[in-house]
Coordinates of C-alpha atoms in Angstrom, one line a residue:
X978 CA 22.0 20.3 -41.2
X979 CA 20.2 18.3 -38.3
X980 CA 21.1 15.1 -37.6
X981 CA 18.5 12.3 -37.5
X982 CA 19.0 12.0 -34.2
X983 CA 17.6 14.7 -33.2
X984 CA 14.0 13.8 -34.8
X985 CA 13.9 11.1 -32.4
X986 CA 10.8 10.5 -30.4
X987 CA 11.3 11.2 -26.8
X988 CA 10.5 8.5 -24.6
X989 CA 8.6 9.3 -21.0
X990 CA 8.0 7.0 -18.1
X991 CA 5.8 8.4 -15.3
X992 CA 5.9 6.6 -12.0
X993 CA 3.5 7.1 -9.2
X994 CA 0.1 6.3 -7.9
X995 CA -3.4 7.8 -8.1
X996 CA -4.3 11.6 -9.0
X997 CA -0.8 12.4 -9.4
X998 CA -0.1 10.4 -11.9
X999 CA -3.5 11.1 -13.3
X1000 CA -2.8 14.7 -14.0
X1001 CA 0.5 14.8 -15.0
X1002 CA -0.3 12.0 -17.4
X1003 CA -3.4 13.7 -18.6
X1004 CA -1.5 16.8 -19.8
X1005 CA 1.9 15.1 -20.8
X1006 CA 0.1 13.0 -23.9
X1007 CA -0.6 15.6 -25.6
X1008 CA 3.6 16.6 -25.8
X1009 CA 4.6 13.2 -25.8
X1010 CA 3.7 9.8 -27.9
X1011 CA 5.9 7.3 -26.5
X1012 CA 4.6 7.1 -22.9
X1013 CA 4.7 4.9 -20.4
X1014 CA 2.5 4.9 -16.6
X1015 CA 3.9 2.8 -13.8
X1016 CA 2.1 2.7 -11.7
X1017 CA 2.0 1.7 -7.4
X1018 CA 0.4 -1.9 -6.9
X1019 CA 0.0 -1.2 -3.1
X1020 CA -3.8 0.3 -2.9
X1021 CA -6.3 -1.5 -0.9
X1022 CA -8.7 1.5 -0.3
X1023 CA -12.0 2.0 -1.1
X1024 CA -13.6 0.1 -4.6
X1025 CA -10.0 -1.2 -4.7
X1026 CA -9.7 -2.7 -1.7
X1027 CA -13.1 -4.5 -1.4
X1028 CA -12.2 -5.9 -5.0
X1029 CA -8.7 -7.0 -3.3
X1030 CA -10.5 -8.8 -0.4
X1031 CA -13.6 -10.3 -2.0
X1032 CA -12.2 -11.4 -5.2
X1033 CA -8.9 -11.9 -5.0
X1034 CA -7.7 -9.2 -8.0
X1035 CA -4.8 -7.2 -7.8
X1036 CA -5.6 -3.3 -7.4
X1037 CA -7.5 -1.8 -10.2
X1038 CA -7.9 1.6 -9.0
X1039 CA -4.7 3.5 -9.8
X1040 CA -4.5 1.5 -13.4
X1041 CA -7.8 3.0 -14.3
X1042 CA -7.1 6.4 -13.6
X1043 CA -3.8 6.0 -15.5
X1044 CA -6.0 4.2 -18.2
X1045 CA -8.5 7.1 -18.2
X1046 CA -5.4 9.7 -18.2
X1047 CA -4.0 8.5 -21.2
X1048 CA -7.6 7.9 -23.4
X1049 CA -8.7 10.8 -26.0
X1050 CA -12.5 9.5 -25.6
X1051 CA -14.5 11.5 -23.4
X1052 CA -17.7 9.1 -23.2
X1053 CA -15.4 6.3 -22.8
X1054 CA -13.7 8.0 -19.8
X1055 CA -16.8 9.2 -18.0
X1056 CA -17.8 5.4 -18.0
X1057 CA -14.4 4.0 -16.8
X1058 CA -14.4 6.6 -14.1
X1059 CA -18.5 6.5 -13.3
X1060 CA -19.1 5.2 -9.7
X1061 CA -22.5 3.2 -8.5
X1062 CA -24.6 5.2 -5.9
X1063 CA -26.8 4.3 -3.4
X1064 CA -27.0 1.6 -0.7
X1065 CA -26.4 -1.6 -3.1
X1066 CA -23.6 -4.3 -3.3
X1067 CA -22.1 -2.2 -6.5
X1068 CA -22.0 1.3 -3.9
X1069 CA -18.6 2.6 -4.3
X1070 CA -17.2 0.7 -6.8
X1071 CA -16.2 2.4 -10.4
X1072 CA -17.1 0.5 -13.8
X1073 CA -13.4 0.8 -14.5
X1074 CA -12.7 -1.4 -11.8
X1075 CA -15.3 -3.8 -12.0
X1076 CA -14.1 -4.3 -15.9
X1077 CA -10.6 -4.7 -15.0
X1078 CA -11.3 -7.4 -12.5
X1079 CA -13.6 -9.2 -14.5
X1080 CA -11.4 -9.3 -17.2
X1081 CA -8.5 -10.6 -14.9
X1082 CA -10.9 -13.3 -13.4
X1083 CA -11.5 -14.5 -16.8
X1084 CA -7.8 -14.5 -18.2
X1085 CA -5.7 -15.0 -14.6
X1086 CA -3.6 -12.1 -16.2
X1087 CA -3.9 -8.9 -14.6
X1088 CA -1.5 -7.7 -18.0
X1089 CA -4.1 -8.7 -20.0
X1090 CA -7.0 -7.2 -18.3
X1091 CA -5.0 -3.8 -18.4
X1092 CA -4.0 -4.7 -22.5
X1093 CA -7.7 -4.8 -23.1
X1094 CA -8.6 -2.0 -21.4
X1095 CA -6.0 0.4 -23.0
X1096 CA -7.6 -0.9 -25.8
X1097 CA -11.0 0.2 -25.2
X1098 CA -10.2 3.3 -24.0
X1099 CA -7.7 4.2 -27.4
X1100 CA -4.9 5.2 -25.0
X1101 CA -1.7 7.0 -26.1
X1102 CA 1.0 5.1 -24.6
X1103 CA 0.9 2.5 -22.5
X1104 CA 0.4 1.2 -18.3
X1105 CA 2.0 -1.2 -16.7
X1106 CA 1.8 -2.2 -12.9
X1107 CA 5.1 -2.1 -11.5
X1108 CA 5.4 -5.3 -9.6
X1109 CA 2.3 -8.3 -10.8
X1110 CA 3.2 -9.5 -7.0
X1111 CA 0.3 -9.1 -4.3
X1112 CA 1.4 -6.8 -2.4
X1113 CA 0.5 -5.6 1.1
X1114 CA 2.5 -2.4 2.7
X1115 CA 3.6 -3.0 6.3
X1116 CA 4.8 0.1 8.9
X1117 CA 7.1 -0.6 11.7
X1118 CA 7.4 1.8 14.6
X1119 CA 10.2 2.4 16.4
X1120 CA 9.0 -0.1 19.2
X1121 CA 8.5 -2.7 16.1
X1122 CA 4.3 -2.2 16.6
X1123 CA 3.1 -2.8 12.8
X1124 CA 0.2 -1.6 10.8
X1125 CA -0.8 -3.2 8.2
X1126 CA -2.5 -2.2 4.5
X1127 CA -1.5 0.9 2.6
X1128 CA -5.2 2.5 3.8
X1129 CA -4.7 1.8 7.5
X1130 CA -1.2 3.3 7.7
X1131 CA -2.4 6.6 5.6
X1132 CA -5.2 6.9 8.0
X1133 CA -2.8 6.1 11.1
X1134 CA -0.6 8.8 12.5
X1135 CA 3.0 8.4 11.8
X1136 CA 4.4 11.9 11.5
X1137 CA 6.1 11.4 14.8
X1138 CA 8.6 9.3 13.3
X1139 CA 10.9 11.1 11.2
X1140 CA 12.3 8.2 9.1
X1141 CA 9.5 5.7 8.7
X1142 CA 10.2 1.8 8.0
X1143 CA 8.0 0.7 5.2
X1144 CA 8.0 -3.2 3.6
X1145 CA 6.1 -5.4 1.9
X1146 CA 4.5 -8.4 4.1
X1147 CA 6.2 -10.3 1.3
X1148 CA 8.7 -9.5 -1.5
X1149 CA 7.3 -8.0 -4.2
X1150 CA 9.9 -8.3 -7.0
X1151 CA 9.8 -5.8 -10.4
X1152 CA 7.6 -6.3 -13.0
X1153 CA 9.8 -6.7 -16.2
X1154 CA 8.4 -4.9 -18.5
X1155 CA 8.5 -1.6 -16.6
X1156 CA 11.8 -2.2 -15.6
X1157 CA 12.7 -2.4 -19.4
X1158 CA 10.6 1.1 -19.7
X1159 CA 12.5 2.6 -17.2
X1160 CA 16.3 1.5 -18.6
X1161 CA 15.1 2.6 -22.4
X1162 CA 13.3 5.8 -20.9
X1163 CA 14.7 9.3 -22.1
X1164 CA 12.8 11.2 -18.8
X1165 CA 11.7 9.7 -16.3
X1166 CA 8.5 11.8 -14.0
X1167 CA 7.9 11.1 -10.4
X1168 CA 4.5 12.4 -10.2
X1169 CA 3.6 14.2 -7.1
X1170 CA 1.2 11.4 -4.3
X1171 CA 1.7 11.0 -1.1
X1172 CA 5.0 10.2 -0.2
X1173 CA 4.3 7.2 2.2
X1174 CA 1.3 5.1 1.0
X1175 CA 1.4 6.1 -2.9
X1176 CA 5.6 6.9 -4.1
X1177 CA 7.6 5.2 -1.6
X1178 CA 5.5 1.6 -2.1
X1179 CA 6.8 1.9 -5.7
X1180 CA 10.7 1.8 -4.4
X1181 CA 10.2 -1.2 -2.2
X1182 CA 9.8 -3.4 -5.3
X1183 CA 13.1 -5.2 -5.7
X1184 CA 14.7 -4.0 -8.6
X1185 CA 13.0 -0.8 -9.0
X1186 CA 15.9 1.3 -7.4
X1187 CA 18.1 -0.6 -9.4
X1188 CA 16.5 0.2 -12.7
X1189 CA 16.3 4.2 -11.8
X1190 CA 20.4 4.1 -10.5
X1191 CA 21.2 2.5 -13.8
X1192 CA 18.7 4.3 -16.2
X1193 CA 20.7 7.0 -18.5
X1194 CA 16.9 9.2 -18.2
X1195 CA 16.7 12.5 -16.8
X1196 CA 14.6 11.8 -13.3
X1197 CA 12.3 15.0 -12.3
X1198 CA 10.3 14.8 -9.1
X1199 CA 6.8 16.8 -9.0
X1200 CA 6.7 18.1 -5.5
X1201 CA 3.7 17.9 -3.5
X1202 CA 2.0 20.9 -3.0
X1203 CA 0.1 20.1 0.6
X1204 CA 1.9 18.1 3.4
X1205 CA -0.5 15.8 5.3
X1206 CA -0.9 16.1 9.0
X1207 CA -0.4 12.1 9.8
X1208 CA 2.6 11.7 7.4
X1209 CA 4.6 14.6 6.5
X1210 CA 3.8 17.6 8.8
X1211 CA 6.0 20.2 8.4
X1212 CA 7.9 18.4 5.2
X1213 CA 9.5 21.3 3.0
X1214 CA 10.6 20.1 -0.7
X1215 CA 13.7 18.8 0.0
X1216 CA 12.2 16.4 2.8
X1217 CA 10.8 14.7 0.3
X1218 CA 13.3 14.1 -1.9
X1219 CA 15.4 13.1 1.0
X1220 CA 13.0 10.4 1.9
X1221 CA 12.8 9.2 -1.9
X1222 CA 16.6 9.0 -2.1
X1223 CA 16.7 7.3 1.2
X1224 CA 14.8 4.8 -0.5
X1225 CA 16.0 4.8 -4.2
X1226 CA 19.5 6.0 -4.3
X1227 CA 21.3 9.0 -3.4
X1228 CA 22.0 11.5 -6.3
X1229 CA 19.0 9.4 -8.3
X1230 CA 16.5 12.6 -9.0
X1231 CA 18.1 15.3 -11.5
X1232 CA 15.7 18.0 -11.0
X1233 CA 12.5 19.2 -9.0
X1234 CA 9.8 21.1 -9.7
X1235 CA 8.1 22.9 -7.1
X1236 CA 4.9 25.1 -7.0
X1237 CA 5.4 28.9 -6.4
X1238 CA 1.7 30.1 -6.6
X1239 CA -1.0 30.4 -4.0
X1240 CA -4.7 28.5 -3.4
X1241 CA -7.2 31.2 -3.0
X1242 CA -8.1 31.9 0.7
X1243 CA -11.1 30.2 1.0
X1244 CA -9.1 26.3 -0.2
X1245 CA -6.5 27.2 2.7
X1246 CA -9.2 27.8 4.8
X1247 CA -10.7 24.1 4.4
X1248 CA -7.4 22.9 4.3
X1249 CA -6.0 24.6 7.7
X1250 CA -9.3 23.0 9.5
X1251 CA -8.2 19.7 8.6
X1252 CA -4.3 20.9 10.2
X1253 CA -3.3 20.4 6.4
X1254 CA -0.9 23.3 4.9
X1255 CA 0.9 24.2 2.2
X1256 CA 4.6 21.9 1.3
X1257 CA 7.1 24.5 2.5
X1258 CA 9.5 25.5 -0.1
X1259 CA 12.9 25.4 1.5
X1260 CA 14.9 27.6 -0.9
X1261 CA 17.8 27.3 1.8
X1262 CA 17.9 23.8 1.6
X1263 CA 17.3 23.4 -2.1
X1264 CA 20.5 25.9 -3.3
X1265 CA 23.7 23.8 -3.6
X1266 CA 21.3 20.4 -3.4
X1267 CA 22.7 17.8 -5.7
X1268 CA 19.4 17.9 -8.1
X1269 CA 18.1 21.1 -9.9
X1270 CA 15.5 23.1 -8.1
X1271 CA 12.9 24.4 -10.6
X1272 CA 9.9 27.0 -9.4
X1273 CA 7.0 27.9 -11.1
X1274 CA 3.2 28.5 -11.2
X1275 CA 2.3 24.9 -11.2
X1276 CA -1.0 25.3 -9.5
X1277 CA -4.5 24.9 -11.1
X1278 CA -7.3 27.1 -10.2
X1279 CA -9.9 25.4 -11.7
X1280 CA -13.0 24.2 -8.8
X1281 CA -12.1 20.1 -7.9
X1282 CA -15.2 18.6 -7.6
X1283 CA -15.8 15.2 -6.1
X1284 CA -18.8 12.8 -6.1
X1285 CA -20.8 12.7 -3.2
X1286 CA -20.0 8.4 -3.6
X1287 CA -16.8 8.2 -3.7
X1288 CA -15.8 6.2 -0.8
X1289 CA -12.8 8.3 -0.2
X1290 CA -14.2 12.0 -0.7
X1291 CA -13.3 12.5 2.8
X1292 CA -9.4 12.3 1.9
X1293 CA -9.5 13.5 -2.0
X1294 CA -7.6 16.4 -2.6
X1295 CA -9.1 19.9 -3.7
X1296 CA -5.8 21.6 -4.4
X1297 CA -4.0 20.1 -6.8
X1298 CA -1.5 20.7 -9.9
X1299 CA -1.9 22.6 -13.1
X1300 CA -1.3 19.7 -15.5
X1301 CA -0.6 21.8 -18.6
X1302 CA 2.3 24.3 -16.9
X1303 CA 3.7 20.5 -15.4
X1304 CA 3.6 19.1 -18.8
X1305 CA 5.6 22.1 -20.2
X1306 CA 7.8 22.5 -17.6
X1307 CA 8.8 18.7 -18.4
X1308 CA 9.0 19.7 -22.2
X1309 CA 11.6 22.6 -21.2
X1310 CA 13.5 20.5 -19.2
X1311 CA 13.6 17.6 -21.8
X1312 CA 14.6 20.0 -24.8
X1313 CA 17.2 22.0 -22.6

């Protein structure tokens, strides 16, 4: 005889940024119903940023494509994601993000702008930003230079500098409700971003590595699959979780999933003329770690296209995860 207990619903909570959290999220819905995206409030590139500067809006950009993960309505996604071309005043910039900040200029809630918009968009689950503070990432150098703006440091070179010092220009304190998701949550995914400008911002918020250290939830990492040059050069797996638990906790992350399969040859071209290869998978470093290592085909070999105006083309990514094999892969380790 079952107990009821074990009909309950399992409770997810995603963390990250961008496209990682994007495809992990776009997969995991359909495994999961009570979900919850939190998501990095440190973006100031592209659309984002010249919403940031010339109206005054917290970062829409990694909310919509949370948003956009999480809705079943294709039209309704093409919109939210459709970007203005051309030459004009509206070049760059997505509908999604225009609608969020207009909605957050009317209300003076950027909750409510992202309420509404889930909304719209029939999401399963539910995103939160995880700090309502405006917040602006700072890099120190050894020498105590600083660069300013999560954009500027990802397009600066700091690889030489094993241990980077990140901060906010001001404290930027946890949004309550996501540190209430993340103390109820059953699981909770790091989705794979990069590690500097997208997952690390989300550990500088006070209270967030409290939350994880004291959450009962499983915590998976989704390893990155290509290193960049001006960040993590040569990073294998566990470099990464070392620099995570430098800033959340030691022992925090459980388990790791890393990729196992290949790009085809013509991808690693592209990518070894930008000085970009593959994360290295560090099996002598990952045996006897304090967190489970977990391989596995985790790589999509589907064609990434991206729009000719997007601002950022120049630094999207073309390899990137097979959301459906990550999505299972979290099931397994859930159920196990």
């Amino acid at each position: 005889m079952f107990m009821e207990s074990s009909f309950k619903t399992p409770n997810f909570v995603v963390i990250g940024g961008g496209t990682g959290s994007f495809t992990v999220l776009s997969a995991l819905k359909y495994y999961v119903q009570d979900i919850t995206a939190l998501v990095s409030m440190a973006d100031d590139g592209g659309s984002t940023g010249l919403l940031r500067d010339e109206l005054g809006v917290l970062p829409p950009g990694d909310i919509r494509q949370c948003l956009v993960a999480l809705s079943d309505s294709p039209h309704l996604r093409e919109l939210f994601n459709f970007r203005f071309p051309g030459e004009g005043s509206l070049a760059g910039h997505t509908f999604g993000n225009l609608f969020l900040s207009a909605i957050e200029m009317q209300s003076n809630d950027f909750a409510e702008a992202i309420k509404v918009a889930g909304e719209v968009l029939r999401i399963k689950g539910r995103v939160l930003p995880i700090t309502l503070d405006d917040c602006r990432l700072i890099y120190t150098d050894k020498d105590g230079n600083t660069i300013k703006g999560e954009h500027q440091i990802e397009m600066a070179d700091i690889s030489a500098d094993k241990q980077p010092k990140l901060s906010y220009e001001q404290p930027a304190n946890i949004n309550n409700e996501a540190k209430d998701a993340i103390l109820k949550a059953d699981m909770i995914v790091i989705a794979p971003g990069s590690l500097y400008t997208s997952l690390i911002p989300l550990l500088l918020v006070e209270g967030v590595p409290e939350a994880l250290q004291n959450s009962s939830a499983k915590v998976v990492y989704v390893a990155n699959l290509v290193n960049k040059p001006n960040e993590t050069k040569g990073y294998g797996v566990s470099d990464y979780v070392k620099e995570l638990e430098r800033y959340a906790g030691a022992g925090v992350i459980d388990a790791v999933l890393y990729n196992t399969d290949q790009p085809d040859q013509d991808t690693l071209d592209q990518y070894y003329a930008k000085e970009e290869f593959p994360v290295e998978v560090d099996l002598q470093n990952l045996i006897g770690a304090s967190y489970e290592p977990i391989g596995g085909k985790f790589l999509s070999h589907k064609k990434t296209i991206i729009g000719p105006d997007d601002p950022l083309s120049h630094i999207r990514s073309l390899i990137r995860h097979d959301a459906d094999a990550v999505a299972r892969a979290l099931m397994k380790i859930y159920y196990s």
